Amino acid sequence: MAADQSTTNDASAAQGEGDAFSDHLRVGLLGPVLAWRDGSEISLGAAKQRALISALALNADKSLSHPWLIEALWGDDAPETAVQSLYTYVFELRRLLEPARPHRSARLLVSENAGYRLRLDPERVDAVAFPRRVAQARQLLAAGRHEEALEELESALEMWRGNALTGIPGPYAEAQRIRLEDVRLAALEERAQVLLATRRHEEAVAELAGLVKEFPLREKLHSLLMMALYRCGRQAEALEHYTLARSRLVAELAVEPGKDLRGLHERILRGDPALDFAADPLRPARALPVVPRQLPSDVPDFIGRSAALARLEEMVARPSPAPVVISGMGGVGKTVLAVHFAHLVADRFADGHLFADLHGFDPAREPTPPGEVLGHWLWALGVSPALIPDELDAKATLFRSLVADKSMIIIVDNARSAGQVRPLLPGSASCLTLVTSRRRLTGLIAREGARDIGLEAFARAETVALLNAVVGDRVAAEPAAVATIVKLTGGLPLAVRIAGARTALGSARTLHGVADRLAADRGLDAFSLAPGDDAADLRAVFSWSFRALGPAAARLFRLIGLHPGPLLTAPVAAALARTSLAAAHQALDALSEAHLVQESGPGCFRLHDLISAYAVELAEELPPRERASVTERMLRHYLHTAHAASLLLIPPGGVSPLGPQSSAGPFASRAEALDWFRIHLPNLAAAVPLAARTGYDEIAWQLPLVVWEYLLLTKPWTAWLPAYRVALEAATRVGDRAAAAWVQHDLAFAHKCLRHFGEAYVLFQQAHRTRHEIGDRWGRAWSLMGMGTALSSMGRHAEAIVCLQPARAVFSQVGNTYGESMTLIGLSEACSAMGRYEDALAFAVLALEEHARQDGQLGMGYALHCAGHACRLLGRDGEAVGYLERALEVRQRMGDRWGRAQTLKVLGELLCDGGQVTIGVDLLHQALRTFSQVSDPLAEDICAFLAASDYR
């Protein structure tokens, strides 16, 4: 694709130029968003534009994809025009950042990997440099170098000019504001602690007095101020401040101070001499265990899960006896979330907390019986062992009675079934019960009204944050390795922690080393830390879920390892397992319940990449003959179904390269066929190389040909070029020259659509030569037409007509009216480009009449578009609008998304030039959205038109 090539060249050139541009630019985000070039401030435009450069600067010198940026700027409220708006903002920023450089040759804000990269040294972004300075200060503190640490903290804090990202909209900016403010507050607290440690107590009092007014609910600031006052000999004021702080917390949050603040208050009351000399002035007082405190320790680097935490907070605010089920695949962090949230709210539950691991999926032992758990809990609640009943029902009744009036957190971890959990549920809304399981425990939801929180893998930003928490500053130093680790871990928290631990523990010296091993190791080998530690071994973790499956679901999961694409439906599952559709549905439901597959749409299921790798390993254990049989059965299912769908898309007069089907397909309408292709297209693309690898060359070349009719409507050519190349190799291997010519022709058309005109012409020529040698006169005509359209695209219009005219004659002689009509359209386009507008219109009208006679709706859409374009060039705008509006109607009806966008583009430009700017721009944005989705170069053309004409 021409645009992609220029993008790649731009990025390469930018790298070749090194950091020449980044030395001139500086970005400030710790306050109003500003940028300076060579010391002079640059105007950054509207709020969304500033939001975009903020996101890019916070990730300086990292490639950010279009979907990531859209999510960052709009979140769930992204408008339909988000993609085109993004293009516009990038265009404007390039103009502002590099005013002397053309848009397509930008060297600072470059296009890269279907996204953008701001080529800027991260140290030249204050919001990136600030946390690094704070981290450096902490290292100095750890080394006992207090004065240097104080200087580093003060230098970092001086970077702030106001509230971070002032006035910047969007969820990403809001999240970053919170994060940066937290880092700033932590830095302020650490500065105060350094002042206390260096006996500058009066200075600390002055500093902290202002901070507690600004952040009156921050308990640590209150503790520091009380300590500073006490060390200044102002014990009474310290105690008075505690009273004020407590009143504020009770009045605004309805909570008592935390145990650290309470403990410091008690120590000041009794004049604890250790307060004058303690290395840590806020060391908490030791408390007597008067209530059960069974929570495991919280992870020190908890990351993400903001939506789940917010839902849990809502549930605490609305008490209910119904439990909360936190479910998700193994390694996704269910227990971590439950324990972390319990620690967050522990102070609100005065009667303590109970915890039990039910070992529901532990292969080394049987699941813990609920009676055993109840025995431990009753003893923790003060019941003498002699008084604990033997029967399960009696234990459950006694437990419910004891906790009926208590305010407690109860965590039931790693549950296998609803029956294992039910006896452990309190009957009171005063207790919060959190249940974690790899299964959804739908029985609890249906019968007990359990509230469900399903966890999925982390998004990219959360994955990077977790990796950073595990390994520290190395993340910023090795962005390429981080990108690889993010991709290969799939955002699964356990996988990220294992990868990070390899670096932190020295089993790989750098993140690059870890990334290289993850990329090189087969399957899940790299995702284990130590022999025998199954909890830190992904293969073992996944195996626990697999072993808990029933026979049918377990067999299907193993067979899924042979499936090549990302999505699975029940008919495909039935083909894999050679079972009925109903049985396939039941097996998929069981896998979904176990979180081994995830429902991504009605009837569609997806596997996490690492779960998929585990399924592949299981499939490799099958006997070779069974693997081959299952693979062939699946491939033939896809070929048969795709062929049936394609027959409903072929226009009148068109012919399928595979001919008619011997049996009826599963589709009742063209709309159903289109929908099937839309869902299964990625699977079909992946099936082509699989067929070639496994010896099914005939299927490998046939699949792209039967998908052709759908590709013609949607034009996702970039994704399909590799499949067509594999198909060509397969057809050549089997010696089927006619098949090879078909594939060459379709591959050439794809290259032409991507503006690779030279490659397209060569392929059309090769197909023409082959068809001439095998005597395929009809195929030669198609190749001639292809050569003509490629030549016309290269500006060689006279030569194009020399090819198109004989192609038209051959089609006429063999009676192929569809081919003749399409050649007329090619002649119309060539004549338009040569300035022969009347001839162009005449050819288009002839083509329209011929397609109308055959009721060829798809061809009519092409012809109407060409007629409208010719009328526009002739200055007959009224006729042009009429033709183009009819073309839109036909192309919409036929599901021709790309063709509709093509017509929207021409009509939008016509209306803009005619003064109907509002309507025209709206049509252009609709076209831009479609072209952007398939990475079509016409997207850039629309952006250039809008920018050049100032119609944005």
PDB file of C-alpha atoms in Angstrom, residues 556 567-577 579-586 588 602-605 637 680:
ATOM      1  CA  LEU A 556     -13.349 -29.953  22.432  1.00  0.00           C
ATOM      2  CA  LEU A 567     -12.969 -16.837  16.844  1.00  0.00           C
ATOM      3  CA  LEU A 568     -14.921 -20.038  17.317  1.00  0.00           C
ATOM      4  CA  THR A 569     -18.598 -20.747  16.643  1.00  0.00           C
ATOM      5  CA  ALA A 570     -20.726 -23.773  17.393  1.00  0.00           C
ATOM      6  CA  PRO A 571     -20.802 -25.062  13.764  1.00  0.00           C
ATOM      7  CA  VAL A 572     -16.996 -24.967  13.648  1.00  0.00           C
ATOM      8  CA  ALA A 573     -16.805 -26.670  17.048  1.00  0.00           C
ATOM      9  CA  ALA A 574     -19.192 -29.350  15.778  1.00  0.00           C
ATOM     10  CA  ALA A 575     -16.934 -29.909  12.754  1.00  0.00           C
ATOM     11  CA  LEU A 576     -13.856 -30.163  14.978  1.00  0.00           C
ATOM     12  CA  ALA A 577     -15.407 -32.682  17.360  1.00  0.00           C
ATOM     13  CA  THR A 579     -20.610 -33.966  16.924  1.00  0.00           C
ATOM     14  CA  SER A 580     -24.064 -32.435  16.739  1.00  0.00           C
ATOM     15  CA  LEU A 581     -24.657 -28.707  16.876  1.00  0.00           C
ATOM     16  CA  ALA A 582     -26.505 -29.075  20.195  1.00  0.00           C
ATOM     17  CA  ALA A 583     -23.596 -31.012  21.738  1.00  0.00           C
ATOM     18  CA  ALA A 584     -21.153 -28.376  20.473  1.00  0.00           C
ATOM     19  CA  HIS A 585     -23.225 -25.636  22.126  1.00  0.00           C
ATOM     20  CA  GLN A 586     -23.192 -27.530  25.430  1.00  0.00           C
ATOM     21  CA  LEU A 588     -18.811 -24.366  24.508  1.00  0.00           C
ATOM     22  CA  PRO A 602     -23.685 -13.700  20.002  1.00  0.00           C
ATOM     23  CA  GLY A 603     -22.591 -17.261  19.347  1.00  0.00           C
ATOM     24  CA  CYS A 604     -18.907 -16.320  18.997  1.00  0.00           C
ATOM     25  CA  PHE A 605     -16.147 -17.386  21.377  1.00  0.00           C
ATOM     26  CA  HIS A 637     -16.048 -27.210   6.673  1.00  0.00           C
ATOM     27  CA  HIS A 680     -15.203 -15.733  10.050  1.00  0.00           C
TER      28      HIS A 680
END
